GROMACS .gro file of C-alpha atoms in nm:
model
  288
    1ALA     CA    1   5.700   0.036  -5.554
    2ALA     CA    2   5.873   0.071  -5.222
    3CYS     CA    3   5.570   0.112  -4.998
    4GLY     CA    4   5.734  -0.039  -4.691
    5THR     CA    5   6.091   0.069  -4.644
    6GLY     CA    6   6.175  -0.037  -4.293
    7GLY     CA    7   6.035  -0.003  -3.944
    8SER     CA    8   5.948  -0.353  -3.826
    9GLY     CA    9   5.741  -0.202  -3.545
   10GLY     CA   10   5.473  -0.105  -3.794
   11VAL     CA   11   5.200   0.116  -3.661
   12GLY     CA   12   5.143   0.233  -3.307
   13GLY     CA   13   4.781   0.212  -3.200
   14GLY     CA   14   4.576   0.457  -3.004
   15ALA     CA   15   4.440   0.469  -2.654
   16ALA     CA   16   4.338   0.104  -2.658
   17GLY     CA   17   4.698  -0.004  -2.700
   18ALA     CA   18   4.658  -0.146  -3.051
   19GLY     CA   19   4.987  -0.182  -3.229
   20GLY     CA   20   5.250  -0.441  -3.286
   21THR     CA   21   5.426  -0.598  -3.576
   22ALA     CA   22   5.289  -0.474  -3.904
   23GLY     CA   23   5.576  -0.613  -4.109
   24THR     CA   24   5.802  -0.371  -4.292
   25GLY     CA   25   5.638  -0.040  -4.243
   26GLY     CA   26   5.273  -0.101  -4.333
   27MET     CA   27   4.998   0.095  -4.164
   28GLY     CA   28   4.824  -0.160  -3.950
   29GLY     CA   29   4.943  -0.416  -3.702
   30THR     CA   30   4.862  -0.688  -3.460
   31ALA     CA   31   4.632  -0.528  -3.208
   32GLY     CA   32   4.709  -0.752  -2.918
   33THR     CA   33   4.705  -1.112  -2.803
   34GLY     CA   34   4.350  -1.162  -2.680
   35ALA     CA   35   4.154  -1.446  -2.838
   36THR     CA   36   3.854  -1.336  -3.039
   37THR     CA   37   3.549  -1.500  -3.186
   38ALA     CA   38   3.342  -1.197  -3.281
   39GLY     CA   39   3.628  -0.993  -3.422
   40ASN     CA   40   3.425  -0.675  -3.382
   41GLY     CA   41   3.578  -0.503  -3.079
   42LEU     CA   42   3.281  -0.577  -2.850
   43ASP     CA   43   3.271  -0.775  -2.531
   44CYS     CA   44   3.042  -1.074  -2.494
   45ASP     CA   45   2.752  -0.906  -2.314
   46VAL     CA   46   2.740  -0.610  -2.553
   47ASN     CA   47   2.764  -0.836  -2.858
   48ALA     CA   48   2.491  -1.061  -2.720
   49LEU     CA   49   2.249  -0.774  -2.653
   50LEU     CA   50   2.293  -0.630  -3.000
   51GLY     CA   51   2.267  -0.972  -3.161
   52GLN     CA   52   1.951  -1.071  -2.977
   53HIS     CA   53   1.762  -0.741  -2.983
   54CYS     CA   54   1.898  -0.508  -3.251
   55ARG     CA   55   2.063  -0.672  -3.551
   56SER     CA   56   1.750  -0.809  -3.713
   57CYS     CA   57   1.729  -0.450  -3.845
   58HIS     CA   58   2.069  -0.301  -3.757
   59GLY     CA   59   2.275  -0.584  -3.906
   60ALA     CA   60   2.542  -0.580  -4.175
   61THR     CA   61   2.247  -0.574  -4.417
   62LEU     CA   62   2.005  -0.306  -4.294
   63ALA     CA   63   1.632  -0.377  -4.270
   64GLY     CA   64   1.317  -0.213  -4.143
   65GLY     CA   65   1.436   0.138  -4.222
   66ALA     CA   66   1.734   0.118  -3.984
   67PRO     CA   67   1.980   0.400  -4.073
   68MET     CA   68   2.304   0.233  -3.957
   69PRO     CA   69   2.448  -0.107  -3.863
   70LEU     CA   70   2.529  -0.204  -3.503
   71VAL     CA   71   2.776  -0.478  -3.579
   72THR     CA   72   3.118  -0.347  -3.472
   73ARG     CA   73   3.267  -0.112  -3.218
   74GLN     CA   74   3.351   0.124  -3.504
   75HIS     CA   75   2.981   0.146  -3.589
   76LEU     CA   76   2.900   0.246  -3.231
   77LEU     CA   77   3.183   0.500  -3.211
   78ALA     CA   78   3.063   0.679  -3.526
   79PRO     CA   79   2.856   1.002  -3.503
   80ALA     CA   80   2.483   0.931  -3.491
   81VAL     CA   81   2.302   0.996  -3.819
   82SER     CA   82   2.019   1.189  -3.653
   83MET     CA   83   2.239   1.363  -3.395
   84PRO     CA   84   2.603   1.393  -3.510
   85SER     CA   85   2.708   1.559  -3.184
   86VAL     CA   86   2.677   1.223  -3.004
   87SER     CA   87   2.799   0.875  -3.086
   88VAL     CA   88   2.578   0.596  -3.215
   89GLY     CA   89   2.651   0.408  -2.891
   90ALA     CA   90   2.537   0.696  -2.669
   91LEU     CA   91   2.221   0.747  -2.870
   92ALA     CA   92   2.153   0.373  -2.857
   93VAL     CA   93   2.155   0.384  -2.476
   94THR     CA   94   1.908   0.673  -2.485
   95ARG     CA   95   1.678   0.482  -2.718
   96LEU     CA   96   1.703   0.159  -2.518
   97GLU     CA   97   1.598   0.348  -2.203
   98HIS     CA   98   1.337   0.574  -2.367
   99PRO     CA   99   1.020   0.567  -2.156
  100THR     CA  100   0.768   0.599  -2.439
  101ALA     CA  101   0.947   0.503  -2.763
  102PRO     CA  102   1.207   0.243  -2.671
  103MET     CA  103   1.422   0.048  -2.911
  104PRO     CA  104   1.371  -0.223  -3.009
  105PRO     CA  105   1.003  -0.130  -3.067
  106GLY     CA  106   0.760  -0.262  -2.814
  107ALA     CA  107   0.816  -0.321  -2.444
  108ALA     CA  108   1.139  -0.177  -2.300
  109LEU     CA  109   1.416  -0.424  -2.220
  110PRO     CA  110   1.482  -0.490  -1.850
  111SER     CA  111   1.738  -0.258  -1.691
  112ALA     CA  112   1.958  -0.555  -1.604
  113THR     CA  113   1.978  -0.648  -1.973
  114ILE     CA  114   2.074  -0.295  -2.074
  115ALA     CA  115   2.320  -0.237  -1.786
  116PRO     CA  116   2.634  -0.400  -1.938
  117PHE     CA  117   2.589  -0.208  -2.262
  118LYS     CA  118   2.532   0.121  -2.079
  119ALA     CA  119   2.837   0.064  -1.858
  120TRP     CA  120   3.055  -0.005  -2.162
  121VAL     CA  121   2.933   0.311  -2.338
  122ASP     CA  122   2.980   0.520  -2.022
  123ALA     CA  123   3.337   0.386  -2.001
  124GLY     CA  124   3.412   0.527  -2.345
  125MET     CA  125   3.342   0.207  -2.544
  126PRO     CA  126   3.689   0.052  -2.485
  127LEU     CA  127   3.818  -0.206  -2.727
  128ARG     CA  128   3.722  -0.552  -2.605
  129SER     CA  129   3.721  -0.909  -2.732
  130CYS     CA  130   3.489  -1.201  -2.668
  131GLY     CA  131   3.713  -1.499  -2.601
  132SER     CA  132   3.655  -1.854  -2.717
  133ASP     CA  133   3.552  -1.953  -2.364
  134GLY     CA  134   3.276  -1.691  -2.365
  135GLY     CA  135   3.466  -1.454  -2.138
  136THR     CA  136   3.558  -1.098  -2.223
  137VAL     CA  137   3.921  -0.990  -2.237
  138ASP     CA  138   4.049  -0.633  -2.254
  139ALA     CA  139   4.319  -0.705  -2.510
  140GLY     CA  140   4.214  -0.582  -2.853
  141PHE     CA  141   4.127  -0.820  -3.130
  142ASP     CA  142   4.359  -0.845  -3.430
  143PRO     CA  143   4.197  -0.649  -3.718
  144PHE     CA  144   4.418  -0.844  -3.960
  145ALA     CA  145   4.286  -1.182  -3.846
  146VAL     CA  146   3.960  -1.152  -4.036
  147THR     CA  147   3.865  -1.123  -4.405
  148GLN     CA  148   3.531  -0.952  -4.447
  149CYS     CA  149   3.342  -0.651  -4.579
  150THR     CA  150   3.266  -0.505  -4.236
  151SER     CA  151   3.038  -0.228  -4.356
  152GLY     CA  152   2.819  -0.476  -4.544
  153SER     CA  153   2.790  -0.239  -4.840
  154SER     CA  154   2.990  -0.186  -5.158
  155TRP     CA  155   3.035   0.064  -5.439
  156THR     CA  156   2.808  -0.024  -5.730
  157GLY     CA  157   2.839   0.293  -5.938
  158GLY     CA  158   3.079   0.163  -6.198
  159ALA     CA  159   3.446   0.215  -6.272
  160MET     CA  160   3.431   0.569  -6.416
  161ASN     CA  161   3.152   0.737  -6.223
  162GLY     CA  162   3.353   1.040  -6.112
  163SER     CA  163   3.218   1.035  -5.757
  164GLU     CA  164   3.430   1.094  -5.446
  165PHE     CA  165   3.281   0.769  -5.317
  166MET     CA  166   3.388   0.558  -5.615
  167ASN     CA  167   3.596   0.239  -5.609
  168PRO     CA  168   3.699   0.223  -5.240
  169GLY     CA  169   4.003   0.002  -5.192
  170ARG     CA  170   4.138   0.041  -5.545
  171ALA     CA  171   4.455   0.230  -5.639
  172CYS     CA  172   4.325   0.581  -5.710
  173ILE     CA  173   4.631   0.763  -5.843
  174THR     CA  174   4.727   0.483  -6.083
  175CYS     CA  175   4.378   0.505  -6.235
  176HIS     CA  176   4.344   0.882  -6.238
  177ILE     CA  177   4.687   0.944  -6.390
  178PRO     CA  178   4.761   0.753  -6.712
  179GLU     CA  179   5.128   0.699  -6.636
  180ASN     CA  180   5.309   0.389  -6.525
  181GLN     CA  181   5.445   0.347  -6.175
  182GLN     CA  182   5.805   0.417  -6.270
  183GLU     CA  183   5.707   0.751  -6.423
  184LEU     CA  184   5.499   0.833  -6.114
  185GLU     CA  185   5.796   0.770  -5.889
  186GLU     CA  186   6.034   0.971  -6.109
  187LYS     CA  187   5.806   1.272  -6.158
  188GLY     CA  188   5.616   1.262  -5.832
  189PRO     CA  189   5.250   1.159  -5.815
  190GLU     CA  190   4.984   1.420  -5.886
  191GLY     CA  191   4.799   1.395  -5.559
  192VAL     CA  192   4.746   1.152  -5.275
  193ALA     CA  193   4.458   0.911  -5.212
  194GLY     CA  194   4.351   0.589  -5.037
  195THR     CA  195   4.080   0.423  -4.828
  196VAL     CA  196   4.054   0.367  -4.450
  197TYR     CA  197   3.885   0.046  -4.336
  198PHE     CA  198   3.750  -0.119  -4.023
  199THR     CA  199   3.970  -0.430  -4.060
  200GLY     CA  200   4.280  -0.530  -4.252
  201HIS     CA  201   4.159  -0.750  -4.538
  202GLU     CA  202   3.848  -0.582  -4.673
  203PRO     CA  203   3.777  -0.658  -5.043
  204ASP     CA  204   3.796  -0.404  -5.325
  205LEU     CA  205   3.480  -0.190  -5.364
  206CYS     CA  206   3.370  -0.261  -5.004
  207ASN     CA  207   3.279   0.070  -4.841
  208GLY     CA  208   3.518   0.151  -4.558
  209LEU     CA  209   3.510   0.366  -4.247
  210ASP     CA  210   3.196   0.581  -4.244
  211GLY     CA  211   3.362   0.922  -4.200
  212GLY     CA  212   3.485   1.110  -3.896
  213ALA     CA  213   3.854   1.026  -3.946
  214VAL     CA  214   4.145   1.229  -4.080
  215VAL     CA  215   4.458   1.101  -4.253
  216VAL     CA  216   4.757   1.320  -4.165
  217ILE     CA  217   5.065   1.308  -4.389
  218THR     CA  218   5.383   1.463  -4.250
  219GLY     CA  219   5.641   1.552  -4.509
  220ALA     CA  220   6.018   1.545  -4.471
  221ASN     CA  221   5.999   1.919  -4.404
  222ALA     CA  222   5.758   1.856  -4.109
  223VAL     CA  223   5.467   2.017  -4.296
  224GLU     CA  224   5.138   1.832  -4.232
  225THR     CA  225   4.868   1.765  -4.492
  226ARG     CA  226   4.531   1.675  -4.337
  227LEU     CA  227   4.289   1.476  -4.552
  228PRO     CA  228   3.932   1.410  -4.426
  229VAL     CA  229   3.792   1.060  -4.469
  230ASN     CA  230   3.449   1.055  -4.635
  231ARG     CA  231   3.154   0.830  -4.562
  232VAL     CA  232   3.292   0.532  -4.758
  233GLY     CA  233   3.646   0.562  -4.617
  234ASN     CA  234   3.804   0.743  -4.912
  235PHE     CA  235   4.051   1.027  -4.866
  236TYR     CA  236   4.219   1.218  -5.147
  237ARG     CA  237   4.367   1.533  -5.286
  238PHE     CA  238   4.431   1.543  -5.660
  239GLY     CA  239   4.652   1.784  -5.850
  240PRO     CA  240   5.020   1.862  -5.791
  241ASN     CA  241   5.101   1.835  -5.422
  242SER     CA  242   5.375   1.980  -5.207
  243ILE     CA  243   5.435   1.677  -4.984
  244ALA     CA  244   5.808   1.664  -4.919
  245LYS     CA  245   5.931   1.306  -4.951
  246PRO     CA  246   5.990   1.082  -4.778
  247PHE     CA  247   5.688   1.123  -4.551
  248THR     CA  248   5.508   0.948  -4.266
  249ALA     CA  249   5.133   0.907  -4.216
  250ARG     CA  250   4.881   0.856  -3.939
  251VAL     CA  251   4.504   0.810  -3.903
  252GLU     CA  252   4.321   1.009  -3.636
  253TYR     CA  253   3.977   0.884  -3.532
  254GLN     CA  254   3.763   0.941  -3.220
  255GLY     CA  255   4.064   1.067  -3.023
  256ARG     CA  256   4.282   0.769  -3.117
  257VAL     CA  257   4.579   0.749  -3.352
  258ARG     CA  258   4.730   0.475  -3.572
  259ARG     CA  259   5.071   0.566  -3.714
  260MET     CA  260   5.282   0.457  -4.007
  261ASN     CA  261   5.631   0.508  -3.873
  262ALA     CA  262   5.829   0.398  -4.178
  263MET     CA  263   5.914   0.671  -4.427
  264GLN     CA  264   5.726   0.647  -4.758
  265THR     CA  265   5.747   0.796  -5.107
  266ASN     CA  266   5.438   0.653  -5.282
  267THR     CA  267   5.118   0.855  -5.226
  268ASP     CA  268   4.895   0.607  -5.412
  269CYS     CA  269   4.817   0.441  -5.079
  270ASN     CA  270   4.587   0.164  -5.201
  271SER     CA  271   4.853   0.038  -5.443
  272CYS     CA  272   5.024  -0.116  -5.138
  273HIS     CA  273   4.735  -0.130  -4.891
  274THR     CA  274   4.549  -0.393  -5.095
  275GLN     CA  275   4.326  -0.664  -4.952
  276ALA     CA  276   4.621  -0.900  -4.911
  277GLY     CA  277   4.886  -0.631  -4.874
  278ALA     CA  278   5.175  -0.557  -5.109
  279ASN     CA  279   5.531  -0.429  -5.089
  280GLY     CA  280   5.551  -0.474  -4.713
  281ALA     CA  281   5.203  -0.351  -4.619
  282PRO     CA  282   5.006  -0.607  -4.412
  283GLY     CA  283   4.674  -0.522  -4.576
  284ARG     CA  284   4.439  -0.226  -4.565
  285ILE     CA  285   4.480   0.104  -4.385
  286VAL     CA  286   4.290   0.035  -4.063
  287ALA     CA  287   4.133   0.293  -3.836
  288PRO     CA  288   4.257   0.298  -3.474
   0.00000   0.00000   0.00000
């Protein structure tokens, strides 16, 4: 399958300047040159506050009734579960400063402890990296430099459950259509599907981006197909489609964009955007 057919520049990032050399047309890329130890898009002070005061409950594995993790920048950019009109980060500031019911439970943290986190949220939660010397750099971390299940949760419903949340990371069209790849390419695939992730080498069945993104496919005739990303990162549309090939694709999330500039013909996105990457793709489809 010719998933990557040129375009050594790979994918252009969004407002944070992520982008770089994604190989031969894969959606993804080297997001900058800053050293990183945390690999989560947070600066040192923010990461330290969350690690010391929040992640005993809001970790990759949730505890104490916590509704969401506070591990990565993507987690903080996501809409709040209890108040979708604001981000998790903005709501976290409100809860940290709450006069009668602060988080973490108990006595409120000192203002000086909260201040770096509040300033970062007020600045729009820019992509940062905690360097090996303990200093924060503005260059974005490389989402393809880590291998992890960032969400900390995986699909456990079985191979043939029929749910829209099933089997994130696996090749959807190949499974849903009992034809081999050559026949798919000759006849045109019946639909389009894939999974958007936080980082570039997430394992199969790991739940991906927790909603809020849109995958936009632009056909050769300039017609756009917009596919919403659900709460495990899956996007799809099954049945005969009218996407004019070859096409390009982009991911829109929180006002940022990551683009696949190389023209493509295969709409079974996860067949190339595997954990390790195949046919020129550097790994997973990664949110900007």
